[in-house]
Amino acid sequence: MIEVVNLTKRYGDVDVLKGLSFKVRRAESKIILGNNNSGKSTLLRLLMGLEKPEYGKILVDGKDITKFDEDELIKYRKNKSIVFQEGALFDSLTIRENVGFKLYDEGWDEEEVDEIVFKLLQFVGLEHTIDMYPSELSGGMKRRVAIARAMAGEPTVVFYDDPTAGLDPVTSRTICDLIVKLRDIEGVTSVVVTHDLSVAYFISNFMAFIGEEGNILLRQQEKNMCYINNSFLVMRDGSVLFDGNEMLLEECEDPFVRELIS
Ligand SMILES: Nc1ncnc2c1ncn2[C@@H]1O[C@H](COP(=O)(O)OP(=O)(O)OP(=O)(O)O)[C@@H](O)[C@H]1O
Ligand SMILES: [Mg+2]
């Protein structure tokens, strides 16, 4: 679905991305690991079409989005979402207005938006916060609201930038559950930047499915099954060090990769 070819991004005279190439398949989660400053957030902004590279292509469904003008980019971004590293809620808007932002912007009917916003907040277990302001929520709650907001408008692609940073293990787990559910139940393609290996392995190893009673269940996948819908990319200083599934990651002999996953 996404093919990045020789992507180069420069700020001032520093190449932050140095000729990156990789692919993301439809309904796959691509987990990006890497040290600080390796260009992960920059890469997500480019994939979302928020910035342009110096060189290279980003082919999405065969079209190079780096050549898009602003109108084409607005259309491109319609069914894509990004969860920024800091969550980035609008402090002066209520949770309802934050989550419904994109839908209001697209001119949806207010009652319709209300209904959707409520359902999205229910999905992340925060419907009771609907009339609160971000300042009244904890860090973990804000992150879950940011994910609910990213889900508005039923995106087919979601870019998550370190979505569990600073969260306790239980809250982290609820966010991993959401990412897996969106992937396996809704067929959402995702790119997930994370510094947390337990998050990376959870997303790689678990699958969501619909149980007999119509409820969504999660199950640890059998070994070798988990590689179908997930892959890893390891970045270091703007370059790709590793690209492949979990089994290959475990076998990778690059010392930096070994240290990162040990
Ligand atoms: N808008 C910008 N202007 C100038 N330099 C930038 C800009 N955005 C990022 N950079 C630089 O690009 C480099 C990579 O930053 P980036 O945020 O992409 O790293 P990262 O891999 O996301 O790091 P972290 O793991 O800490 O989130 C950094 O040196 C940063 O200072
Ligand atoms: Mg970052």
Coordinates of C-alpha atoms and ligand atoms in Angstrom, one line a residue:
M1 CA 0.0 0.0 0.0
I2 CA 2.8 2.4 0.9
E3 CA 6.2 2.3 -0.8
V4 CA 8.9 4.7 0.3
V5 CA 11.8 5.0 -2.2
N6 CA 15.1 6.7 -1.4
L7 CA 13.5 9.2 0.9
T8 CA 15.8 12.1 1.9
K9 CA 14.8 14.9 4.2
R10 CA 17.2 17.8 5.1
Y11 CA 16.8 20.5 7.8
G12 CA 19.4 23.2 7.3
D13 CA 22.5 21.3 6.2
V14 CA 21.7 18.1 8.1
D15 CA 20.2 15.0 6.3
V16 CA 17.7 13.8 8.9
L17 CA 16.5 11.0 6.6
K18 CA 19.2 9.5 4.4
G19 CA 17.7 7.7 1.5
L20 CA 15.1 5.5 3.2
S21 CA 13.3 2.7 1.3
F22 CA 10.7 0.3 2.6
K23 CA 7.2 -0.9 2.0
V24 CA 4.0 -1.3 4.1
R25 CA 1.4 -3.8 3.1
R26 CA -2.3 -3.1 3.4
A27 CA -3.8 -3.9 6.8
E28 CA -0.3 -4.5 8.2
S29 CA 1.2 -2.8 11.3
K30 CA 4.8 -1.7 10.6
I31 CA 6.6 -1.1 13.8
I32 CA 9.5 1.4 13.7
L33 CA 12.2 1.1 16.4
G34 CA 15.2 3.3 16.7
N35 CA 17.2 5.6 18.8
N36 CA 16.3 9.2 19.6
N37 CA 16.9 11.6 16.7
S38 CA 16.9 8.9 14.1
G39 CA 14.2 10.7 12.1
K40 CA 11.1 8.6 13.1
S41 CA 8.7 11.5 13.8
T42 CA 10.0 13.3 10.7
L43 CA 9.3 10.2 8.6
L44 CA 5.7 10.0 9.9
R45 CA 5.1 13.7 9.1
L46 CA 6.3 13.0 5.5
L47 CA 4.1 9.9 5.2
M48 CA 1.1 12.0 6.4
G49 CA 1.9 14.6 3.7
L50 CA 2.6 17.4 6.2
E51 CA 6.0 18.1 4.8
K52 CA 7.9 17.5 1.6
P53 CA 11.2 15.6 1.2
E54 CA 14.3 16.8 -0.7
Y55 CA 14.5 13.6 -2.7
G56 CA 12.7 10.4 -3.1
K57 CA 9.2 9.1 -3.5
I58 CA 6.3 8.1 -1.2
L59 CA 4.0 5.9 -3.4
V60 CA 0.6 5.3 -1.8
D61 CA -1.7 3.1 -3.8
G62 CA 0.8 3.7 -6.7
K63 CA 0.6 7.5 -6.6
D64 CA 3.6 9.6 -5.5
I65 CA 2.2 11.9 -2.8
T66 CA 5.4 14.0 -2.7
K67 CA 4.2 15.5 -6.1
F68 CA 0.7 16.3 -4.7
D69 CA -0.4 20.0 -4.5
E70 CA -2.2 21.2 -1.4
D71 CA -5.7 20.3 -2.7
E72 CA -4.6 16.7 -3.5
L73 CA -2.9 16.5 -0.1
I74 CA -6.1 17.5 1.7
K75 CA -7.9 14.8 -0.2
Y76 CA -5.1 12.3 0.6
R77 CA -5.2 13.1 4.3
K78 CA -9.0 12.6 4.6
N79 CA -8.8 8.9 5.3
K80 CA -5.5 9.0 7.2
S81 CA -4.7 10.0 10.7
I82 CA -1.7 10.7 12.8
V83 CA -1.4 10.4 16.6
F84 CA 1.4 12.9 17.4
Q85 CA 4.1 12.1 19.9
E86 CA 2.7 14.5 22.5
G87 CA -1.0 13.7 21.8
A88 CA -1.5 17.3 20.7
L89 CA -5.1 17.9 21.8
F90 CA -6.5 21.4 21.4
D91 CA -6.5 22.8 25.0
S92 CA -9.3 25.3 24.5
L93 CA -11.7 22.7 23.0
T94 CA -13.7 20.1 25.0
I95 CA -13.0 16.4 24.5
R96 CA -16.2 16.3 22.3
E97 CA -14.8 19.1 20.1
N98 CA -11.4 17.5 20.0
V99 CA -12.6 14.1 18.9
G100 CA -15.1 15.5 16.4
F101 CA -12.8 18.1 15.0
K102 CA -12.3 16.5 11.6
L103 CA -16.0 15.7 11.2
Y104 CA -17.1 19.3 12.1
D105 CA -14.5 20.5 9.7
E106 CA -15.9 18.3 7.0
G107 CA -19.4 19.8 7.6
W108 CA -21.1 16.8 9.2
D109 CA -24.4 17.3 11.0
E110 CA -23.9 18.1 14.7
E111 CA -26.1 15.3 15.9
E112 CA -24.3 12.8 13.7
V113 CA -21.0 14.0 15.0
D114 CA -22.2 13.7 18.6
E115 CA -23.2 10.1 18.1
I116 CA -19.9 9.2 16.5
V117 CA -17.8 11.0 19.1
F118 CA -19.7 9.2 21.9
K119 CA -19.0 5.8 20.2
L120 CA -15.3 6.6 19.7
L121 CA -14.9 7.7 23.3
Q122 CA -16.7 4.5 24.4
F123 CA -14.2 2.5 22.3
V124 CA -11.3 4.0 24.3
G125 CA -13.3 3.8 27.6
L126 CA -13.6 7.6 28.1
E127 CA -17.2 8.5 27.3
H128 CA -17.6 10.2 30.7
T129 CA -15.0 12.8 29.7
I130 CA -17.0 14.1 26.7
D131 CA -17.6 17.5 28.2
M132 CA -14.3 18.0 30.0
Y133 CA -11.2 19.9 28.8
P134 CA -7.9 18.2 28.1
S135 CA -6.4 19.9 31.2
E136 CA -8.8 17.9 33.4
L137 CA -7.4 14.6 32.0
S138 CA -4.3 12.5 32.9
G139 CA -1.6 12.0 30.4
G140 CA -2.8 8.5 29.6
M141 CA -6.4 9.7 29.2
K142 CA -5.2 12.4 26.8
R143 CA -3.4 9.8 24.7
R144 CA -6.5 7.7 24.5
V145 CA -8.5 10.7 23.4
A146 CA -5.9 11.4 20.8
I147 CA -6.4 7.9 19.5
A148 CA -10.2 8.3 19.5
R149 CA -9.7 11.5 17.5
A150 CA -7.4 9.7 15.1
M151 CA -10.2 7.1 14.5
A152 CA -12.8 9.7 13.6
G153 CA -13.8 9.5 10.0
E154 CA -12.8 5.8 9.8
P155 CA -9.2 6.2 8.5
T156 CA -7.7 3.4 6.5
V157 CA -4.2 4.4 7.6
V158 CA -3.1 5.5 11.0
F159 CA 0.4 6.8 12.0
Y160 CA 1.2 6.4 15.7
D161 CA 4.1 8.3 17.1
D162 CA 5.2 6.7 20.4
P163 CA 1.5 6.3 21.5
T164 CA 2.4 4.7 24.9
A165 CA 5.2 7.0 25.9
G166 CA 5.0 7.8 29.6
L167 CA 2.0 5.5 30.2
D168 CA 1.7 2.8 32.9
P169 CA 1.7 -0.8 31.7
V170 CA -2.1 -1.2 32.0
T171 CA -2.9 1.9 30.0
S172 CA -0.2 1.0 27.5
R173 CA -1.9 -2.4 27.1
T174 CA -5.3 -0.7 26.3
I175 CA -3.6 1.3 23.6
C176 CA -1.9 -1.8 22.1
D177 CA -5.3 -3.5 22.2
L178 CA -6.8 -0.6 20.2
I179 CA -4.0 -0.8 17.6
V180 CA -4.4 -4.5 17.2
K181 CA -8.3 -4.3 17.0
L182 CA -8.1 -1.6 14.4
R183 CA -5.7 -3.6 12.3
D184 CA -7.5 -7.0 12.6
I185 CA -11.1 -6.0 12.8
E186 CA -11.2 -2.8 10.7
G187 CA -8.3 -3.6 8.3
V188 CA -6.5 -0.4 9.2
T189 CA -2.9 -0.1 7.9
S190 CA -0.6 1.4 10.5
V191 CA 2.9 2.6 11.1
V192 CA 3.7 2.5 14.8
V193 CA 6.8 4.3 16.2
T194 CA 7.7 3.0 19.6
H195 CA 10.5 2.9 22.1
D196 CA 8.8 0.2 24.1
L197 CA 9.7 -3.3 23.1
S198 CA 6.9 -4.9 25.0
V199 CA 4.5 -2.7 22.9
A200 CA 6.3 -3.8 19.8
Y201 CA 6.1 -7.5 20.6
F202 CA 2.5 -7.3 21.8
I203 CA 1.4 -5.8 18.5
S204 CA 3.4 -8.4 16.6
N205 CA 2.2 -11.4 18.7
F206 CA -1.5 -10.7 19.3
M207 CA -4.4 -10.8 17.0
A208 CA -8.0 -9.7 17.4
F209 CA -11.0 -11.6 16.2
I210 CA -14.8 -11.6 16.7
G211 CA -16.0 -14.1 19.2
E212 CA -19.1 -16.3 19.1
E213 CA -21.1 -13.7 20.9
G214 CA -20.1 -10.9 18.6
N215 CA -17.6 -9.5 21.0
I216 CA -14.0 -8.6 20.1
L217 CA -11.4 -10.9 21.6
L218 CA -7.6 -10.9 21.6
R219 CA -5.4 -14.0 21.4
Q220 CA -1.7 -14.6 21.3
Q221 CA -0.9 -15.9 17.9
E222 CA 0.9 -19.1 17.4
K223 CA 4.5 -18.7 16.6
N224 CA 5.1 -18.1 12.9
M225 CA 1.5 -17.0 12.5
C226 CA 2.2 -13.5 13.8
Y227 CA 4.4 -12.5 10.9
I228 CA 1.7 -12.1 8.4
N229 CA 0.2 -8.8 9.5
N230 CA 3.2 -7.2 11.2
S231 CA 6.7 -6.2 10.4
F232 CA 9.6 -4.2 11.9
L233 CA 11.8 -1.4 10.7
V234 CA 14.8 -0.4 12.7
M235 CA 16.2 3.1 12.0
R236 CA 19.4 4.6 13.1
D237 CA 20.5 8.2 12.3
G238 CA 18.1 8.5 9.3
S239 CA 18.9 5.1 7.7
V240 CA 17.2 1.8 7.7
L241 CA 19.2 -0.8 9.6
F242 CA 16.7 -3.6 9.5
D243 CA 13.4 -4.3 7.7
G244 CA 11.6 -7.6 8.1
N245 CA 9.4 -9.8 10.3
E246 CA 9.9 -10.7 13.9
M247 CA 11.6 -14.0 13.2
L248 CA 14.3 -12.2 11.0
L249 CA 14.6 -9.5 13.6
E250 CA 15.5 -12.1 16.3
E251 CA 18.1 -13.4 13.9
C252 CA 19.6 -10.1 12.9
E253 CA 23.3 -9.8 13.7
D254 CA 23.7 -6.1 13.5
P255 CA 25.2 -5.0 16.8
F256 CA 22.9 -1.9 17.1
V257 CA 19.8 -4.0 16.4
R258 CA 20.9 -6.7 18.9
E259 CA 21.4 -4.0 21.6
L260 CA 18.1 -2.4 20.8
I261 CA 16.1 -5.6 21.1
S262 CA 18.1 -7.2 24.0
Ligands
LIG1 N1 11.1 21.1 11.9 C1 12.4 20.8 12.1 N2 13.4 21.8 11.9 C2 14.7 21.5 12.1 N3 15.1 20.3 12.6 C3 14.2 19.3 12.8 C4 12.8 19.6 12.6 N4 12.2 18.4 12.9 C5 13.1 17.5 13.3 N5 14.4 18.1 13.2 C6 15.6 17.4 13.6 O1 15.6 16.1 12.9 C7 16.2 15.2 13.7 C8 15.3 14.0 13.9 O2 14.2 14.4 14.6 P1 12.9 13.4 14.9 O3 12.0 14.1 15.7 O4 12.4 13.0 13.5 O5 13.6 12.2 15.6 P2 12.9 10.9 16.3 O6 13.5 9.7 15.8 O7 11.4 11.1 16.2 O8 13.4 11.1 17.8 P3 12.6 10.7 19.2 O9 12.9 9.2 19.4 O10 13.4 11.5 20.3 O11 11.2 11.1 19.1 C9 16.6 15.8 15.1 O12 17.9 16.1 15.1 C10 15.7 17.1 15.0 O13 16.4 18.1 15.7
MG2 MG 9.9 11.4 17.6

